[in-house]
Amino acid sequence: MAAIVWFAAGVLLAAAEALSGDFVLLMLGGGALAAALAAWLGAPLWLTGVIFAIVSVGLVLGVRPVLKRHLLRSPGTRMGIEALRGEEATVLAAFGNTGGQIRLAGEIWSARPADEDDTFRTGETVIVQDIDGATAVVKRGD
């Protein structure tokens, strides 16, 4: 009977994971399934509880971080500032170390040169080296 209860708990926890998406309930479900296996093999109730705790903690601390790192990241998708670094932009009006404006990804941005001695002409293509607040730090296009 204990094996059936542990098995049902494991399946319900794994199913509930679909609602949370944080992989904690899935790891607890794995612990419950390990306890169900132990109970099915004849382990006493106290031992199944210990097996549940050990396997659950092991899965949460060992497997969950690796699972999250691999499943929740998009390898080719850069977001925010990372998506703008290395992008080409067009100088809207000539500027030097006092800064000016560029068109970057269809939007107008304040810009300043990465090298203070650089000057840029209207229409010149520049490369975004970094974003400093709301200002693009640019260098000469290659």
PDB file of C-alpha atoms in Angstrom:
ATOM      1  CA  MET A   1       0.000   0.000   0.000  1.00  0.00           C
ATOM      2  CA  ALA A   2       2.834   2.434   0.837  1.00  0.00           C
ATOM      3  CA  ALA A   3       4.371   1.874  -2.596  1.00  0.00           C
ATOM      4  CA  ILE A   4       1.124   2.908  -4.267  1.00  0.00           C
ATOM      5  CA  VAL A   5       0.873   6.069  -2.130  1.00  0.00           C
ATOM      6  CA  TRP A   6       4.502   7.031  -2.884  1.00  0.00           C
ATOM      7  CA  PHE A   7       3.981   6.289  -6.576  1.00  0.00           C
ATOM      8  CA  ALA A   8       0.806   8.407  -6.695  1.00  0.00           C
ATOM      9  CA  ALA A   9       2.603  11.243  -4.896  1.00  0.00           C
ATOM     10  CA  GLY A  10       5.468  11.074  -7.390  1.00  0.00           C
ATOM     11  CA  VAL A  11       3.158  11.188 -10.386  1.00  0.00           C
ATOM     12  CA  LEU A  12       1.084  14.043  -8.932  1.00  0.00           C
ATOM     13  CA  LEU A  13       4.210  16.072  -8.101  1.00  0.00           C
ATOM     14  CA  ALA A  14       5.594  15.541 -11.591  1.00  0.00           C
ATOM     15  CA  ALA A  15       2.248  16.566 -13.105  1.00  0.00           C
ATOM     16  CA  ALA A  16       2.061  19.646 -10.866  1.00  0.00           C
ATOM     17  CA  GLU A  17       5.442  20.693 -12.249  1.00  0.00           C
ATOM     18  CA  ALA A  18       3.638  21.774 -15.413  1.00  0.00           C
ATOM     19  CA  LEU A  19       2.054  24.562 -13.385  1.00  0.00           C
ATOM     20  CA  SER A  20       5.210  25.838 -11.698  1.00  0.00           C
ATOM     21  CA  GLY A  21       7.986  25.339 -14.266  1.00  0.00           C
ATOM     22  CA  ASP A  22      10.676  25.673 -11.600  1.00  0.00           C
ATOM     23  CA  PHE A  23      11.702  21.976 -11.562  1.00  0.00           C
ATOM     24  CA  VAL A  24      11.387  21.676  -7.754  1.00  0.00           C
ATOM     25  CA  LEU A  25       8.192  19.643  -7.835  1.00  0.00           C
ATOM     26  CA  LEU A  26       9.683  17.406 -10.511  1.00  0.00           C
ATOM     27  CA  MET A  27      12.679  16.694  -8.265  1.00  0.00           C
ATOM     28  CA  LEU A  28      10.373  15.931  -5.321  1.00  0.00           C
ATOM     29  CA  GLY A  29       8.406  13.645  -7.630  1.00  0.00           C
ATOM     30  CA  GLY A  30      11.644  11.809  -8.407  1.00  0.00           C
ATOM     31  CA  GLY A  31      12.251  11.370  -4.682  1.00  0.00           C
ATOM     32  CA  ALA A  32       8.728  10.029  -4.232  1.00  0.00           C
ATOM     33  CA  LEU A  33       9.217   7.542  -7.063  1.00  0.00           C
ATOM     34  CA  ALA A  34      12.478   6.366  -5.473  1.00  0.00           C
ATOM     35  CA  ALA A  35      10.605   5.902  -2.188  1.00  0.00           C
ATOM     36  CA  ALA A  36       7.856   3.996  -4.048  1.00  0.00           C
ATOM     37  CA  LEU A  37      10.484   1.640  -5.482  1.00  0.00           C
ATOM     38  CA  ALA A  38      11.968   1.105  -2.016  1.00  0.00           C
ATOM     39  CA  ALA A  39       8.515   0.407  -0.541  1.00  0.00           C
ATOM     40  CA  TRP A  40       7.740  -2.015  -3.376  1.00  0.00           C
ATOM     41  CA  LEU A  41      10.988  -3.847  -2.589  1.00  0.00           C
ATOM     42  CA  GLY A  42       9.846  -4.182   1.033  1.00  0.00           C
ATOM     43  CA  ALA A  43      11.593  -1.284   2.829  1.00  0.00           C
ATOM     44  CA  PRO A  44       9.939  -0.146   6.072  1.00  0.00           C
ATOM     45  CA  LEU A  45       8.008   3.134   6.083  1.00  0.00           C
ATOM     46  CA  TRP A  46      10.685   5.060   7.973  1.00  0.00           C
ATOM     47  CA  LEU A  47      13.311   4.025   5.402  1.00  0.00           C
ATOM     48  CA  THR A  48      11.114   5.094   2.489  1.00  0.00           C
ATOM     49  CA  GLY A  49      10.815   8.523   4.134  1.00  0.00           C
ATOM     50  CA  VAL A  50      14.595   8.749   4.465  1.00  0.00           C
ATOM     51  CA  ILE A  51      15.059   7.639   0.840  1.00  0.00           C
ATOM     52  CA  PHE A  52      12.523  10.256  -0.271  1.00  0.00           C
ATOM     53  CA  ALA A  53      14.382  13.009   1.606  1.00  0.00           C
ATOM     54  CA  ILE A  54      17.860  12.007   0.418  1.00  0.00           C
ATOM     55  CA  VAL A  55      16.912  11.517  -3.228  1.00  0.00           C
ATOM     56  CA  SER A  56      14.821  14.718  -3.300  1.00  0.00           C
ATOM     57  CA  VAL A  57      17.604  16.846  -1.804  1.00  0.00           C
ATOM     58  CA  GLY A  58      20.137  15.236  -4.137  1.00  0.00           C
ATOM     59  CA  LEU A  59      17.978  15.949  -7.173  1.00  0.00           C
ATOM     60  CA  VAL A  60      17.210  19.538  -6.106  1.00  0.00           C
ATOM     61  CA  LEU A  61      20.862  20.345  -5.396  1.00  0.00           C
ATOM     62  CA  GLY A  62      22.502  18.227  -8.091  1.00  0.00           C
ATOM     63  CA  VAL A  63      20.221  17.801 -11.077  1.00  0.00           C
ATOM     64  CA  ARG A  64      17.963  20.878 -10.938  1.00  0.00           C
ATOM     65  CA  PRO A  65      20.704  23.515 -11.536  1.00  0.00           C
ATOM     66  CA  VAL A  66      22.032  21.594 -14.548  1.00  0.00           C
ATOM     67  CA  LEU A  67      18.514  21.044 -15.894  1.00  0.00           C
ATOM     68  CA  LYS A  68      17.623  24.732 -15.547  1.00  0.00           C
ATOM     69  CA  ARG A  69      20.860  25.850 -17.154  1.00  0.00           C
ATOM     70  CA  HIS A  70      20.325  23.641 -20.207  1.00  0.00           C
ATOM     71  CA  LEU A  71      16.567  23.907 -20.679  1.00  0.00           C
ATOM     72  CA  LEU A  72      15.837  27.517 -19.797  1.00  0.00           C
ATOM     73  CA  ARG A  73      18.441  29.277 -21.898  1.00  0.00           C
ATOM     74  CA  SER A  74      18.318  30.009 -25.574  1.00  0.00           C
ATOM     75  CA  PRO A  75      21.817  29.550 -26.929  1.00  0.00           C
ATOM     76  CA  GLY A  76      21.498  31.935 -29.873  1.00  0.00           C
ATOM     77  CA  THR A  77      19.233  34.603 -28.439  1.00  0.00           C
ATOM     78  CA  ARG A  78      20.904  37.675 -27.029  1.00  0.00           C
ATOM     79  CA  MET A  79      18.709  40.084 -25.091  1.00  0.00           C
ATOM     80  CA  GLY A  80      18.961  43.672 -23.879  1.00  0.00           C
ATOM     81  CA  ILE A  81      22.384  45.300 -24.054  1.00  0.00           C
ATOM     82  CA  GLU A  82      23.987  42.070 -25.254  1.00  0.00           C
ATOM     83  CA  ALA A  83      21.792  42.163 -28.358  1.00  0.00           C
ATOM     84  CA  LEU A  84      23.060  45.649 -29.259  1.00  0.00           C
ATOM     85  CA  ARG A  85      26.792  45.055 -28.775  1.00  0.00           C
ATOM     86  CA  GLY A  86      28.514  44.554 -32.109  1.00  0.00           C
ATOM     87  CA  GLU A  87      25.557  45.911 -34.107  1.00  0.00           C
ATOM     88  CA  GLU A  88      26.070  48.390 -36.924  1.00  0.00           C
ATOM     89  CA  ALA A  89      24.572  51.868 -36.627  1.00  0.00           C
ATOM     90  CA  THR A  90      24.468  54.945 -38.850  1.00  0.00           C
ATOM     91  CA  VAL A  91      25.678  58.373 -37.721  1.00  0.00           C
ATOM     92  CA  LEU A  92      22.838  60.917 -38.070  1.00  0.00           C
ATOM     93  CA  ALA A  93      24.972  64.034 -37.591  1.00  0.00           C
ATOM     94  CA  ALA A  94      28.745  64.419 -37.429  1.00  0.00           C
ATOM     95  CA  PHE A  95      30.124  64.237 -33.890  1.00  0.00           C
ATOM     96  CA  GLY A  96      33.284  63.907 -31.835  1.00  0.00           C
ATOM     97  CA  ASN A  97      34.031  63.405 -28.148  1.00  0.00           C
ATOM     98  CA  THR A  98      31.057  65.572 -27.122  1.00  0.00           C
ATOM     99  CA  GLY A  99      28.737  62.933 -28.532  1.00  0.00           C
ATOM    100  CA  GLY A 100      25.965  62.885 -31.067  1.00  0.00           C
ATOM    101  CA  GLN A 101      23.194  60.682 -32.389  1.00  0.00           C
ATOM    102  CA  ILE A 102      23.048  57.424 -34.306  1.00  0.00           C
ATOM    103  CA  ARG A 103      20.308  55.263 -35.770  1.00  0.00           C
ATOM    104  CA  LEU A 104      20.539  51.852 -34.114  1.00  0.00           C
ATOM    105  CA  ALA A 105      18.023  49.075 -34.786  1.00  0.00           C
ATOM    106  CA  GLY A 106      15.615  51.620 -36.261  1.00  0.00           C
ATOM    107  CA  GLU A 107      15.768  53.918 -33.222  1.00  0.00           C
ATOM    108  CA  ILE A 108      17.659  57.122 -32.540  1.00  0.00           C
ATOM    109  CA  TRP A 109      20.270  56.785 -29.785  1.00  0.00           C
ATOM    110  CA  SER A 110      22.652  59.189 -28.122  1.00  0.00           C
ATOM    111  CA  ALA A 111      26.191  58.130 -28.892  1.00  0.00           C
ATOM    112  CA  ARG A 112      29.758  58.883 -27.928  1.00  0.00           C
ATOM    113  CA  PRO A 113      33.010  57.524 -29.343  1.00  0.00           C
ATOM    114  CA  ALA A 114      34.844  54.754 -27.528  1.00  0.00           C
ATOM    115  CA  ASP A 115      38.105  56.573 -28.329  1.00  0.00           C
ATOM    116  CA  GLU A 116      37.835  60.234 -27.290  1.00  0.00           C
ATOM    117  CA  ASP A 117      39.900  61.334 -30.297  1.00  0.00           C
ATOM    118  CA  ASP A 118      37.554  59.768 -32.864  1.00  0.00           C
ATOM    119  CA  THR A 119      35.177  61.869 -34.942  1.00  0.00           C
ATOM    120  CA  PHE A 120      32.416  60.530 -37.122  1.00  0.00           C
ATOM    121  CA  ARG A 121      30.808  61.954 -40.269  1.00  0.00           C
ATOM    122  CA  THR A 122      27.107  61.992 -41.124  1.00  0.00           C
ATOM    123  CA  GLY A 123      26.076  58.737 -42.787  1.00  0.00           C
ATOM    124  CA  GLU A 124      29.149  56.836 -41.572  1.00  0.00           C
ATOM    125  CA  THR A 125      28.636  53.294 -40.315  1.00  0.00           C
ATOM    126  CA  VAL A 126      29.808  52.624 -36.768  1.00  0.00           C
ATOM    127  CA  ILE A 127      29.853  49.557 -34.530  1.00  0.00           C
ATOM    128  CA  VAL A 128      28.303  49.595 -31.063  1.00  0.00           C
ATOM    129  CA  GLN A 129      30.994  48.591 -28.606  1.00  0.00           C
ATOM    130  CA  ASP A 130      28.952  49.018 -25.428  1.00  0.00           C
ATOM    131  CA  ILE A 131      25.870  50.670 -23.958  1.00  0.00           C
ATOM    132  CA  ASP A 132      26.420  53.118 -21.112  1.00  0.00           C
ATOM    133  CA  GLY A 133      23.034  53.968 -19.654  1.00  0.00           C
ATOM    134  CA  ALA A 134      21.074  55.371 -22.607  1.00  0.00           C
ATOM    135  CA  THR A 135      24.195  56.157 -24.643  1.00  0.00           C
ATOM    136  CA  ALA A 136      25.772  53.892 -27.215  1.00  0.00           C
ATOM    137  CA  VAL A 137      29.566  53.783 -27.110  1.00  0.00           C
ATOM    138  CA  VAL A 138      30.688  53.393 -30.728  1.00  0.00           C
ATOM    139  CA  LYS A 139      33.825  52.706 -32.713  1.00  0.00           C
ATOM    140  CA  ARG A 140      34.704  52.793 -36.396  1.00  0.00           C
ATOM    141  CA  GLY A 141      33.059  50.183 -38.582  1.00  0.00           C
ATOM    142  CA  ASP A 142      35.471  47.568 -39.910  1.00  0.00           C
TER     143      ASP A 142
END
